[in-house]
PDB file of C-alpha atoms in Angstrom:
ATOM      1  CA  UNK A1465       0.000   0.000   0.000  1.00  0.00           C
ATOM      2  CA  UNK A1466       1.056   3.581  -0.847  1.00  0.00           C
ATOM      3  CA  UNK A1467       0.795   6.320   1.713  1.00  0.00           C
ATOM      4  CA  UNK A1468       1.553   9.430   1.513  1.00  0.00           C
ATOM      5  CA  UNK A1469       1.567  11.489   4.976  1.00  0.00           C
ATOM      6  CA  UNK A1470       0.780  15.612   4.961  1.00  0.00           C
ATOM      7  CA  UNK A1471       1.453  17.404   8.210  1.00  0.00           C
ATOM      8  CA  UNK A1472       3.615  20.522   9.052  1.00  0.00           C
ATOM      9  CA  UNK A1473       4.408  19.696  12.391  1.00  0.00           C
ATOM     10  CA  UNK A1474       7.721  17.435  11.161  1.00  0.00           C
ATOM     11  CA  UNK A1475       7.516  14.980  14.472  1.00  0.00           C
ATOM     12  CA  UNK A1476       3.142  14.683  14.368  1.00  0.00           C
ATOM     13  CA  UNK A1477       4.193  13.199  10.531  1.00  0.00           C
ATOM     14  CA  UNK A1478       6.955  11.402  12.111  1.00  0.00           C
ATOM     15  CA  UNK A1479       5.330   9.826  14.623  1.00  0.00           C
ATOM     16  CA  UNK A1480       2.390   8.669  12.875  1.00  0.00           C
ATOM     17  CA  UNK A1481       5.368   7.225  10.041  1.00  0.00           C
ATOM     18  CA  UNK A1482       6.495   5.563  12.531  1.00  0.00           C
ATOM     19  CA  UNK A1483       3.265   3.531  13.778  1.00  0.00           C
ATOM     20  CA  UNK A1484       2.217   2.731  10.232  1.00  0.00           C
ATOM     21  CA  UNK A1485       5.476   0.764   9.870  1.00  0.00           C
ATOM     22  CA  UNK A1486       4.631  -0.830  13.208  1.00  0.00           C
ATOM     23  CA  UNK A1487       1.381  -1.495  12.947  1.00  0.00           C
ATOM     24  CA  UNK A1488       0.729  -1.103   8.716  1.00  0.00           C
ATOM     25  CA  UNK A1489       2.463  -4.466   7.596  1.00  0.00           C
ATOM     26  CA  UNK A1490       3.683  -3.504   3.768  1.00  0.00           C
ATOM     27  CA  UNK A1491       3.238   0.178   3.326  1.00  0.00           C
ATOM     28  CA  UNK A1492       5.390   2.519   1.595  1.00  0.00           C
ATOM     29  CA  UNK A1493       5.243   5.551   2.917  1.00  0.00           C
ATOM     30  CA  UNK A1494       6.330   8.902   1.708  1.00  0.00           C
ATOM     31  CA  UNK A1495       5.929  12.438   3.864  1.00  0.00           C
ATOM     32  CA  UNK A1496       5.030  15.992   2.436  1.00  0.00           C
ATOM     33  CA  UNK A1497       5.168  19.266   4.579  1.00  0.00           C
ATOM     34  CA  UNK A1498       2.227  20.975   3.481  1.00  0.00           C
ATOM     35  CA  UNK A1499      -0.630  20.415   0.875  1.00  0.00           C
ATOM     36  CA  UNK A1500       1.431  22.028  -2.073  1.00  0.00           C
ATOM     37  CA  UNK A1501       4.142  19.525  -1.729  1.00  0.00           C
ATOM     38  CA  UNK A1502       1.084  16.369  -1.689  1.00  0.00           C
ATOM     39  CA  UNK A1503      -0.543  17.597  -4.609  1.00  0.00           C
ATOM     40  CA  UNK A1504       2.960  17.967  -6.306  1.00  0.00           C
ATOM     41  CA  UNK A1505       3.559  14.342  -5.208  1.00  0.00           C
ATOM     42  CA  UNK A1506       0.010  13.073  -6.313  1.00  0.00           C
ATOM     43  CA  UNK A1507       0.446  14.250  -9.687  1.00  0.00           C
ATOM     44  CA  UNK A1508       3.153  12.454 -10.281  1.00  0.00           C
ATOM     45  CA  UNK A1509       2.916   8.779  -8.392  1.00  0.00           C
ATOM     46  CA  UNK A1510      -0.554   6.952  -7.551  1.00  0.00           C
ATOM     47  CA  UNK A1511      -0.868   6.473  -4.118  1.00  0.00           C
ATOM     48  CA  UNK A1512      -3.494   4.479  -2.130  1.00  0.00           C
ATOM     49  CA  UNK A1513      -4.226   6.695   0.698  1.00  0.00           C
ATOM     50  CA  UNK A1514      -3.219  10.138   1.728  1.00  0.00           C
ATOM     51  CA  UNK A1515      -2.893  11.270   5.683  1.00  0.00           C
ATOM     52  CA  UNK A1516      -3.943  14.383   5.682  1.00  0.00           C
ATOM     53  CA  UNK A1517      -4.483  17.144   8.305  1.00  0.00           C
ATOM     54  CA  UNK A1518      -6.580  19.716   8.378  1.00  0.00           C
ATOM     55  CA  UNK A1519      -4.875  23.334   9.605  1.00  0.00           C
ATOM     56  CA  UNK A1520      -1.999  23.589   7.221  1.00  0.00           C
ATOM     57  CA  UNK A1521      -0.498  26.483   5.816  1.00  0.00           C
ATOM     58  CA  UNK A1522      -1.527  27.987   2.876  1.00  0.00           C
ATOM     59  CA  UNK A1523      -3.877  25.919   1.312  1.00  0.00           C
ATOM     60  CA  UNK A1524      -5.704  23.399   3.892  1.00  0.00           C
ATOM     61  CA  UNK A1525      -6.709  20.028   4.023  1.00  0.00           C
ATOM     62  CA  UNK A1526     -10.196  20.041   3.080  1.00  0.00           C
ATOM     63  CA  UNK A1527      -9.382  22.426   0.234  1.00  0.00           C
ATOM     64  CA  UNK A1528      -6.547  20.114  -0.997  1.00  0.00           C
ATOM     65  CA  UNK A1529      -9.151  17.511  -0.458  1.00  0.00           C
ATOM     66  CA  UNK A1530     -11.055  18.846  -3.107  1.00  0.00           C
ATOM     67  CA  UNK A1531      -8.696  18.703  -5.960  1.00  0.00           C
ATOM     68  CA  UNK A1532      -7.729  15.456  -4.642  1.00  0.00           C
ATOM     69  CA  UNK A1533     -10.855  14.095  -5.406  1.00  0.00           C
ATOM     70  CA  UNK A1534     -10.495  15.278  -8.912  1.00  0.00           C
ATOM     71  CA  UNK A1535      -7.715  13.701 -10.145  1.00  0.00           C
ATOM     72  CA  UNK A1536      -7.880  10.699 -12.368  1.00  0.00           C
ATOM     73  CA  UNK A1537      -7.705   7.976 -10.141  1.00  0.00           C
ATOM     74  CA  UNK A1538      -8.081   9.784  -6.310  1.00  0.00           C
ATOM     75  CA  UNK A1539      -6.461   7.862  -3.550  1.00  0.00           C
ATOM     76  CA  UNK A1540      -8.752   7.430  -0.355  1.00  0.00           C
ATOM     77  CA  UNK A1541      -8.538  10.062   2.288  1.00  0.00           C
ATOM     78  CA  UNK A1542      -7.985  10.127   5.684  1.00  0.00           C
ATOM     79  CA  UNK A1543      -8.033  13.184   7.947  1.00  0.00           C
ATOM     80  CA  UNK A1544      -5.582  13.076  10.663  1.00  0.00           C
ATOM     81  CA  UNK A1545      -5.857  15.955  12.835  1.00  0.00           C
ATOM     82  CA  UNK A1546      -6.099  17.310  16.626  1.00  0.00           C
ATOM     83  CA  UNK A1547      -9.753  19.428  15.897  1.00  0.00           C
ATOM     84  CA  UNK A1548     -12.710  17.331  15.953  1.00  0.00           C
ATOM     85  CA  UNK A1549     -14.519  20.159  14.438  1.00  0.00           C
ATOM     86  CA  UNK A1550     -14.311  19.572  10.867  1.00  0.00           C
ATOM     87  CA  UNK A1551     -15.613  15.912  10.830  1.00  0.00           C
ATOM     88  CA  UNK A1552     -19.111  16.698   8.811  1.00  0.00           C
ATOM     89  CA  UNK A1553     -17.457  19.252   6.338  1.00  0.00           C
ATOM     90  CA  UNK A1554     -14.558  16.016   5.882  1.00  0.00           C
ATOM     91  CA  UNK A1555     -17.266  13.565   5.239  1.00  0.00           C
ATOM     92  CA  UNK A1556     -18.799  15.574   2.676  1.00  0.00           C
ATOM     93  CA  UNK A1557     -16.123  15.686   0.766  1.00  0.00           C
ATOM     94  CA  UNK A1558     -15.708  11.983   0.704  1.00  0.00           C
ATOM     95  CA  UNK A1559     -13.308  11.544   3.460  1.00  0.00           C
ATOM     96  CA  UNK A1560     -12.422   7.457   3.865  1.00  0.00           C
ATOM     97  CA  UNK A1561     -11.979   8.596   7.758  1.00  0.00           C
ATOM     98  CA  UNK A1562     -11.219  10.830  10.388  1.00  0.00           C
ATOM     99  CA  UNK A1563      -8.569  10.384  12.815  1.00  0.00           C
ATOM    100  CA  UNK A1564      -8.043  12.437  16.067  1.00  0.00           C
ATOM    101  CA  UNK A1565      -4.790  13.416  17.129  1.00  0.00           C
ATOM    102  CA  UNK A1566      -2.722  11.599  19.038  1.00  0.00           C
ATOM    103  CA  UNK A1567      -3.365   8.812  17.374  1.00  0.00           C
ATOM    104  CA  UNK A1568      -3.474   5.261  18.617  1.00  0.00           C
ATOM    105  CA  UNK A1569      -1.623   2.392  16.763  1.00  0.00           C
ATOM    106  CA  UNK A1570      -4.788   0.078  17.778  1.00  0.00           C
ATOM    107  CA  UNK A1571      -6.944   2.965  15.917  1.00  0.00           C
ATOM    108  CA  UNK A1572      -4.585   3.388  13.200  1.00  0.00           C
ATOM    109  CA  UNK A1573      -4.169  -0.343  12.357  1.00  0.00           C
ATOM    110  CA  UNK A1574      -8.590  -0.450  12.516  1.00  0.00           C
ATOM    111  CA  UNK A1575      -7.930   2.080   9.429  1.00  0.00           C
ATOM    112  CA  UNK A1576      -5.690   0.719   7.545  1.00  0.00           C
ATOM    113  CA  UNK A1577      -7.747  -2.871   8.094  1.00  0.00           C
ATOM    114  CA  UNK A1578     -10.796  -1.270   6.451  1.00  0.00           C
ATOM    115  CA  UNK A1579      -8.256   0.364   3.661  1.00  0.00           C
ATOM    116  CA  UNK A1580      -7.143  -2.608   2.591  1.00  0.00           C
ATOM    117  CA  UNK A1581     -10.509  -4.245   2.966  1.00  0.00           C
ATOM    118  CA  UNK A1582     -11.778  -1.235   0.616  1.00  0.00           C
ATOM    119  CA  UNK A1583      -8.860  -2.232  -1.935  1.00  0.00           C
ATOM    120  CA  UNK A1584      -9.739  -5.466  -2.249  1.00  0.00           C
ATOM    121  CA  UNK A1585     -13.348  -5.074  -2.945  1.00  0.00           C
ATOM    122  CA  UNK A1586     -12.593  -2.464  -5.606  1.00  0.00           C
TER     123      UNK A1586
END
C-alpha cells in the first residue's frame, strides 16, 4: 500500500510514520510538509491513501481535499488531525476517515484494516 503522509508539524508526521510501519504491515510511505508539496507528489505517483491534516499552511486540508478528489484515479482520504470540528465538512467531501490526534496504533491499524478491505473489494 502507498501512503503518503501531509502534516507541518515534522515529528506529528513522524510519529504517525512511525506507527504505520509498526502497525501497517507492507506500506510505503512517503511524507510531504504541506498540501502544495502532496498535490505535487500526487500528480506524479498513484498512491493508495493520503494522511492528511486539516490546519496547514496555505492551502488546507479540506481544500486540498477537493482537488484530490479530482484527479484521475483519487487515492482514499484520511483526515488526521487534533480538531474534531471539521468531521461533517470532511465527510462531505468523501473523506475514507477521520482520525483524532494523538493517534493510537490500535486505531490506526482499525484504518488501515478497512483500507485494505476497501482495496480489495474495488
Amino acid at each position: 500500500m502507498r501512503v503518503l503522509v501531509v502534516d507541518d508539524e515534522a515529528l506529528v508526521r513522524s510519529e504517525l510514520v512511525y506507527a504505520l510501519g509498526k502497525v501497517g504491515g507492507e506500506v510505503e510511505v512517503t511524507e510531504a510538509p504541506d498540501a502544495v508539496e502532496a498535490l505535487r507528489e500526487l500528480a506524479g505517483t498513484q498512491y493508495d491513501v493520503v494522511f492528511l491534516d486539516i490546519n496547514l499552511p496555505g492551502l488546507g486540508g479540506l481544500e486540498a481535499t477537493k482537488i484530490i478528489n479530482a484527479l484521475p484515479s483519487p487515492p482514499h482520504v484520511v483526515f488526521v488531525t487534533a480538531h474534531d470540528g471539521h468531521a461533517v465538512d470532511a465527510f462531505e467531501l468523501a473523506a475514507f476517515d477521520y482520525v483524532v490526534k494523538p493517534v493510537s496504533e490500535a486505531r490506526l491499524a482499525r484504518t488501515l484494516e478497512r483500507l485494505r478491505a476497501a482495496r480489495e473489494s474495488a
